[in-house]
Amino acid sequence: MADIVLKYTLQSGDLLTKDSKEFIQGSASAIVFAFELLPLGLLFGAMSADVGLSATAAIGMSGLVFAGASQFLAITMLSAGASMTTIVLSTLFINLRHFLMSSYVAGVIPGRRLASYLPVGLFITDESFALASQRLGRNGKVSYYYIVGANLSIYVQWMIATLAGIWLGSALPGLADLGMQAALYALFAAILALSLSNWVDVLAAVLAAILAILFTIYGHPNLAVLLASLLASITMLGVQKWTHKSG
C-alpha cells in the first residue's frame, strides 16, 4: 500500500508541491506500522474498558497523551489503585526520551518558527523518529513535512485503533486477555530493525539487550531497559568517536 502511494506521488509531477509530496511520502511510509499499532490500540481500548475507564477518558488519553507504553502503564497502575501523582510521575519518567527525540529532530530541520515545531515535538513517536532517522541516514537530510506526515499518520492510526478497541472491549469482555501483549514486542522489534544501518547500531542493540538482561537478573527490572539503553548509547558513542579519530 505504501509503495503504491509513494509511486503515485513520484509520478504526480507538477500536480503536487515539493512539500506536499514530502508530507504524503511521510504519511505513506508510516503505514507499515499499522500492523503493530492496530493490535496495540485494540489492546489499549479493551484494557481501558476492562478496568472501568470511560470511553471518553480512554479516547482523551490516546488523543492527548499519545504514548502507547505510558498509556498501558497508566491504566495498569490505575487498576492497581495507584495515586494520580505516582501515575503522572511514572509516565513522565518513561516519556523523557521524547525530549531527546524531539530535540534531535528539531536540530536537523533548523530555521523554522517556534510554533511550527509543535507538530514535530508533540506528535513525535518511536516509530516516526525511526523513519526520520532512516531517511536522514539514507538521503543525508529529512524534511519538516516528511516528519509531520509520518507523525500525523501514526496519530490517526492510533486513534482509530483505540476507538475500535473500546468498542470491541465493551462488546467482548475479556478481549484484553487474548495475549495481544506480544504485539508490543513486535512493534519495538520493527522499530529496532529500521534503525540498524551500520555496525555501531547493531553492537549498541546487542549491548543494550545484554545489559537489560543482566540488570533484570540482578534485581533492577524496573530500570533495566532505561539503564541498559543509556549505558549502551554512551559506550557506543565513545567507540564511534574513537574510531573516527583513529581513522
GROMACS .gro file of C-alpha atoms in nm:
model
  247
    1MET     CA    1   0.000   0.000   0.000
    2ALA     CA    2   0.274   0.244   0.098
    3ASP     CA    3   0.469   0.160  -0.219
    4ILE     CA    4   0.165   0.236  -0.433
    5VAL     CA    5   0.116   0.575  -0.266
    6LEU     CA    6   0.484   0.661  -0.299
    7LYS     CA    7   0.488   0.560  -0.668
    8TYR     CA    8   0.181   0.775  -0.737
    9THR     CA    9   0.336   1.070  -0.553
   10LEU     CA   10   0.660   1.050  -0.750
   11GLN     CA   11   0.468   1.033  -1.079
   12SER     CA   12   0.238   1.323  -0.996
   13GLY     CA   13   0.478   1.581  -1.140
   14ASP     CA   14   0.363   1.940  -1.102
   15LEU     CA   15   0.027   1.843  -0.956
   16LEU     CA   16   0.179   1.849  -0.609
   17THR     CA   17   0.425   2.087  -0.450
   18LYS     CA   18   0.751   1.953  -0.310
   19ASP     CA   19   0.623   1.999   0.046
   20SER     CA   20   0.301   1.813  -0.035
   21LYS     CA   21   0.498   1.523  -0.182
   22GLU     CA   22   0.715   1.505   0.129
   23PHE     CA   23   0.406   1.506   0.353
   24ILE     CA   24   0.242   1.226   0.153
   25GLN     CA   25   0.563   1.022   0.147
   26GLY     CA   26   0.598   1.057   0.525
   27SER     CA   27   0.236   0.953   0.577
   28ALA     CA   28   0.271   0.657   0.341
   29SER     CA   29   0.596   0.540   0.498
   30ALA     CA   30   0.425   0.523   0.839
   31ILE     CA   31   0.152   0.290   0.712
   32VAL     CA   32   0.390  -0.002   0.767
   33PHE     CA   33   0.335   0.039   1.143
   34ALA     CA   34  -0.039  -0.023   1.112
   35PHE     CA   35   0.023  -0.397   1.154
   36GLU     CA   36   0.164  -0.329   1.503
   37LEU     CA   37  -0.035  -0.020   1.603
   38LEU     CA   38  -0.372  -0.178   1.528
   39PRO     CA   39  -0.343  -0.468   1.776
   40LEU     CA   40  -0.181  -0.239   2.034
   41GLY     CA   41  -0.459   0.018   2.002
   42LEU     CA   42  -0.718  -0.259   2.020
   43LEU     CA   43  -0.549  -0.391   2.333
   44PHE     CA   44  -0.539  -0.049   2.497
   45GLY     CA   45  -0.904   0.018   2.421
   46ALA     CA   46  -1.003  -0.327   2.551
   47MET     CA   47  -0.794  -0.289   2.868
   48SER     CA   48  -0.947   0.054   2.929
   49ALA     CA   49  -1.294  -0.097   2.916
   50ASP     CA   50  -1.185  -0.383   3.144
   51VAL     CA   51  -1.053  -0.151   3.419
   52GLY     CA   52  -1.366   0.064   3.405
   53LEU     CA   53  -1.221   0.365   3.224
   54SER     CA   54  -1.491   0.552   3.034
   55ALA     CA   55  -1.477   0.569   2.656
   56THR     CA   56  -1.432   0.946   2.676
   57ALA     CA   57  -1.138   0.912   2.916
   58ALA     CA   58  -0.972   0.642   2.703
   59ILE     CA   59  -1.011   0.844   2.382
   60GLY     CA   60  -0.888   1.154   2.562
   61MET     CA   61  -0.581   0.968   2.687
   62SER     CA   62  -0.494   0.845   2.339
   63GLY     CA   63  -0.557   1.188   2.190
   64LEU     CA   64  -0.371   1.395   2.449
   65VAL     CA   65  -0.104   1.161   2.586
   66PHE     CA   66  -0.043   0.971   2.259
   67ALA     CA   67   0.224   0.744   2.407
   68GLY     CA   68   0.147   0.374   2.397
   69ALA     CA   69   0.380   0.246   2.669
   70SER     CA   70   0.281   0.526   2.906
   71GLN     CA   71  -0.087   0.466   2.845
   72PHE     CA   72  -0.055   0.095   2.920
   73LEU     CA   73   0.140   0.176   3.237
   74ALA     CA   74  -0.117   0.436   3.344
   75ILE     CA   75  -0.421   0.209   3.316
   76THR     CA   76  -0.232  -0.080   3.481
   77MET     CA   77  -0.139   0.142   3.776
   78LEU     CA   78  -0.491   0.286   3.782
   79SER     CA   79  -0.639  -0.062   3.812
   80ALA     CA   80  -0.393  -0.136   4.096
   81GLY     CA   81  -0.514   0.170   4.290
   82ALA     CA   82  -0.203   0.387   4.246
   83SER     CA   83  -0.231   0.758   4.322
   84MET     CA   84  -0.260   1.007   4.037
   85THR     CA   85   0.070   1.168   4.140
   86THR     CA   86   0.251   0.835   4.112
   87ILE     CA   87   0.094   0.765   3.774
   88VAL     CA   88   0.186   1.108   3.634
   89LEU     CA   89   0.546   1.090   3.759
   90SER     CA   90   0.590   0.734   3.628
   91THR     CA   91   0.460   0.817   3.281
   92LEU     CA   92   0.668   1.135   3.273
   93PHE     CA   93   0.978   0.930   3.354
   94ILE     CA   94   0.904   0.688   3.069
   95ASN     CA   95   0.850   0.973   2.823
   96LEU     CA   96   1.172   1.159   2.898
   97ARG     CA   97   1.315   1.010   2.579
   98HIS     CA   98   1.072   1.225   2.380
   99PHE     CA   99   1.267   1.534   2.486
  100LEU     CA  100   1.578   1.383   2.330
  101MET     CA  101   1.400   1.269   2.014
  102SER     CA  102   1.223   1.599   1.952
  103SER     CA  103   1.540   1.799   2.024
  104TYR     CA  104   1.737   1.587   1.779
  105VAL     CA  105   1.475   1.616   1.505
  106ALA     CA  106   1.445   1.993   1.557
  107GLY     CA  107   1.821   2.012   1.508
  108VAL     CA  108   1.808   1.853   1.163
  109ILE     CA  109   1.530   2.083   1.040
  110PRO     CA  110   1.654   2.424   1.165
  111GLY     CA  111   1.540   2.772   1.067
  112ARG     CA  112   1.167   2.741   1.135
  113ARG     CA  113   0.946   2.944   1.367
  114LEU     CA  114   0.893   2.801   1.714
  115ALA     CA  115   0.521   2.733   1.659
  116SER     CA  116   0.595   2.523   1.350
  117TYR     CA  117   0.789   2.275   1.564
  118LEU     CA  118   0.478   2.184   1.765
  119PRO     CA  119   0.352   1.920   1.515
  120VAL     CA  120   0.701   1.769   1.532
  121GLY     CA  121   0.763   1.769   1.907
  122LEU     CA  122   0.410   1.699   2.033
  123PHE     CA  123   0.344   1.411   1.795
  124ILE     CA  124   0.690   1.250   1.778
  125THR     CA  125   0.690   0.877   1.847
  126ASP     CA  126   0.945   0.598   1.844
  127GLU     CA  127   0.807   0.496   1.505
  128SER     CA  128   0.822   0.837   1.335
  129PHE     CA  129   1.164   0.903   1.488
  130ALA     CA  130   1.287   0.575   1.339
  131LEU     CA  131   1.152   0.675   0.997
  132ALA     CA  132   1.313   1.019   1.020
  133SER     CA  133   1.647   0.869   1.125
  134GLN     CA  134   1.632   0.613   0.846
  135ARG     CA  135   1.559   0.881   0.584
  136LEU     CA  136   1.832   1.106   0.724
  137GLY     CA  137   2.083   0.823   0.705
  138ARG     CA  138   1.980   0.729   0.350
  139ASN     CA  139   1.940   1.076   0.195
  140GLY     CA  140   2.158   1.287   0.421
  141LYS     CA  141   1.856   1.503   0.507
  142VAL     CA  142   1.495   1.480   0.615
  143SER     CA  143   1.229   1.742   0.554
  144TYR     CA  144   0.993   1.905   0.800
  145TYR     CA  145   0.686   1.794   0.604
  146TYR     CA  146   0.804   1.432   0.586
  147ILE     CA  147   0.825   1.416   0.966
  148VAL     CA  148   0.489   1.589   1.015
  149GLY     CA  149   0.329   1.349   0.766
  150ALA     CA  150   0.469   1.047   0.949
  151ASN     CA  151   0.362   1.186   1.288
  152LEU     CA  152   0.003   1.256   1.185
  153SER     CA  153  -0.033   0.924   1.002
  154ILE     CA  154   0.068   0.735   1.316
  155TYR     CA  155  -0.160   0.954   1.529
  156VAL     CA  156  -0.463   0.878   1.311
  157GLN     CA  157  -0.384   0.505   1.312
  158TRP     CA  158  -0.356   0.505   1.692
  159MET     CA  159  -0.685   0.689   1.740
  160ILE     CA  160  -0.873   0.458   1.503
  161ALA     CA  161  -0.730   0.151   1.677
  162THR     CA  162  -0.820   0.291   2.021
  163LEU     CA  163  -1.180   0.355   1.914
  164ALA     CA  164  -1.207   0.003   1.773
  165GLY     CA  165  -1.058  -0.143   2.092
  166ILE     CA  166  -1.304   0.043   2.313
  167TRP     CA  167  -1.596  -0.084   2.107
  168LEU     CA  168  -1.469  -0.442   2.098
  169GLY     CA  169  -1.374  -0.434   2.466
  170SER     CA  170  -1.726  -0.330   2.558
  171ALA     CA  171  -1.884  -0.586   2.326
  172LEU     CA  172  -1.646  -0.872   2.414
  173PRO     CA  173  -1.539  -0.863   2.781
  174GLY     CA  174  -1.205  -1.033   2.840
  175LEU     CA  175  -1.064  -0.939   2.500
  176ALA     CA  176  -0.757  -0.792   2.671
  177ASP     CA  177  -0.661  -1.140   2.796
  178LEU     CA  178  -0.613  -1.289   2.448
  179GLY     CA  179  -0.236  -1.242   2.450
  180MET     CA  180  -0.216  -0.937   2.224
  181GLN     CA  181   0.059  -0.801   2.451
  182ALA     CA  182   0.302  -0.975   2.215
  183ALA     CA  183   0.223  -0.702   1.962
  184LEU     CA  184   0.412  -0.457   2.181
  185TYR     CA  185   0.731  -0.658   2.140
  186ALA     CA  186   0.670  -0.689   1.766
  187LEU     CA  187   0.635  -0.312   1.741
  188PHE     CA  188   0.967  -0.238   1.909
  189ALA     CA  189   1.136  -0.512   1.705
  190ALA     CA  190   1.016  -0.339   1.387
  191ILE     CA  191   1.142  -0.003   1.514
  192LEU     CA  192   1.479  -0.154   1.600
  193ALA     CA  193   1.511  -0.318   1.258
  194LEU     CA  194   1.452   0.018   1.087
  195SER     CA  195   1.724   0.177   1.298
  196LEU     CA  196   2.004  -0.074   1.229
  197SER     CA  197   2.200   0.090   0.948
  198ASN     CA  198   2.563   0.014   1.043
  199TRP     CA  199   2.780  -0.199   1.271
  200VAL     CA  200   2.769   0.059   1.552
  201ASP     CA  201   2.388   0.037   1.563
  202VAL     CA  202   2.399  -0.343   1.572
  203LEU     CA  203   2.658  -0.351   1.851
  204ALA     CA  204   2.463  -0.092   2.051
  205ALA     CA  205   2.145  -0.302   2.023
  206VAL     CA  206   2.325  -0.621   2.127
  207LEU     CA  207   2.500  -0.446   2.418
  208ALA     CA  208   2.172  -0.291   2.537
  209ALA     CA  209   1.999  -0.631   2.526
  210ILE     CA  210   2.277  -0.797   2.729
  211LEU     CA  211   2.280  -0.516   2.987
  212ALA     CA  212   1.900  -0.522   3.019
  213ILE     CA  213   1.908  -0.896   3.090
  214LEU     CA  214   2.185  -0.852   3.349
  215PHE     CA  215   2.006  -0.564   3.525
  216THR     CA  216   1.686  -0.771   3.536
  217ILE     CA  217   1.863  -1.079   3.675
  218TYR     CA  218   2.047  -0.881   3.941
  219GLY     CA  219   1.747  -0.705   4.088
  220HIS     CA  220   1.672  -0.392   3.884
  221PRO     CA  221   1.387  -0.496   3.650
  222ASN     CA  222   1.209  -0.159   3.663
  223LEU     CA  223   1.517   0.033   3.549
  224ALA     CA  224   1.670  -0.237   3.329
  225VAL     CA  225   1.570  -0.101   2.989
  226LEU     CA  226   1.642   0.263   3.075
  227LEU     CA  227   1.985   0.193   3.228
  228ALA     CA  228   2.081  -0.050   2.952
  229SER     CA  229   1.985   0.195   2.678
  230LEU     CA  230   2.170   0.480   2.845
  231LEU     CA  231   2.490   0.285   2.908
  232ALA     CA  232   2.488   0.125   2.562
  233SER     CA  233   2.437   0.464   2.395
  234ILE     CA  234   2.720   0.627   2.591
  235THR     CA  235   2.955   0.333   2.528
  236MET     CA  236   2.891   0.317   2.154
  237LEU     CA  237   2.913   0.695   2.121
  238GLY     CA  238   3.260   0.672   2.272
  239VAL     CA  239   3.351   0.385   2.038
  240GLN     CA  240   3.225   0.579   1.737
  241LYS     CA  241   3.427   0.888   1.829
  242TRP     CA  242   3.738   0.676   1.891
  243THR     CA  243   3.710   0.503   1.552
  244HIS     CA  244   3.668   0.839   1.375
  245LYS     CA  245   3.981   0.972   1.544
  246SER     CA  246   4.175   0.656   1.463
  247GLY     CA  247   4.066   0.670   1.100
   0.00000   0.00000   0.00000
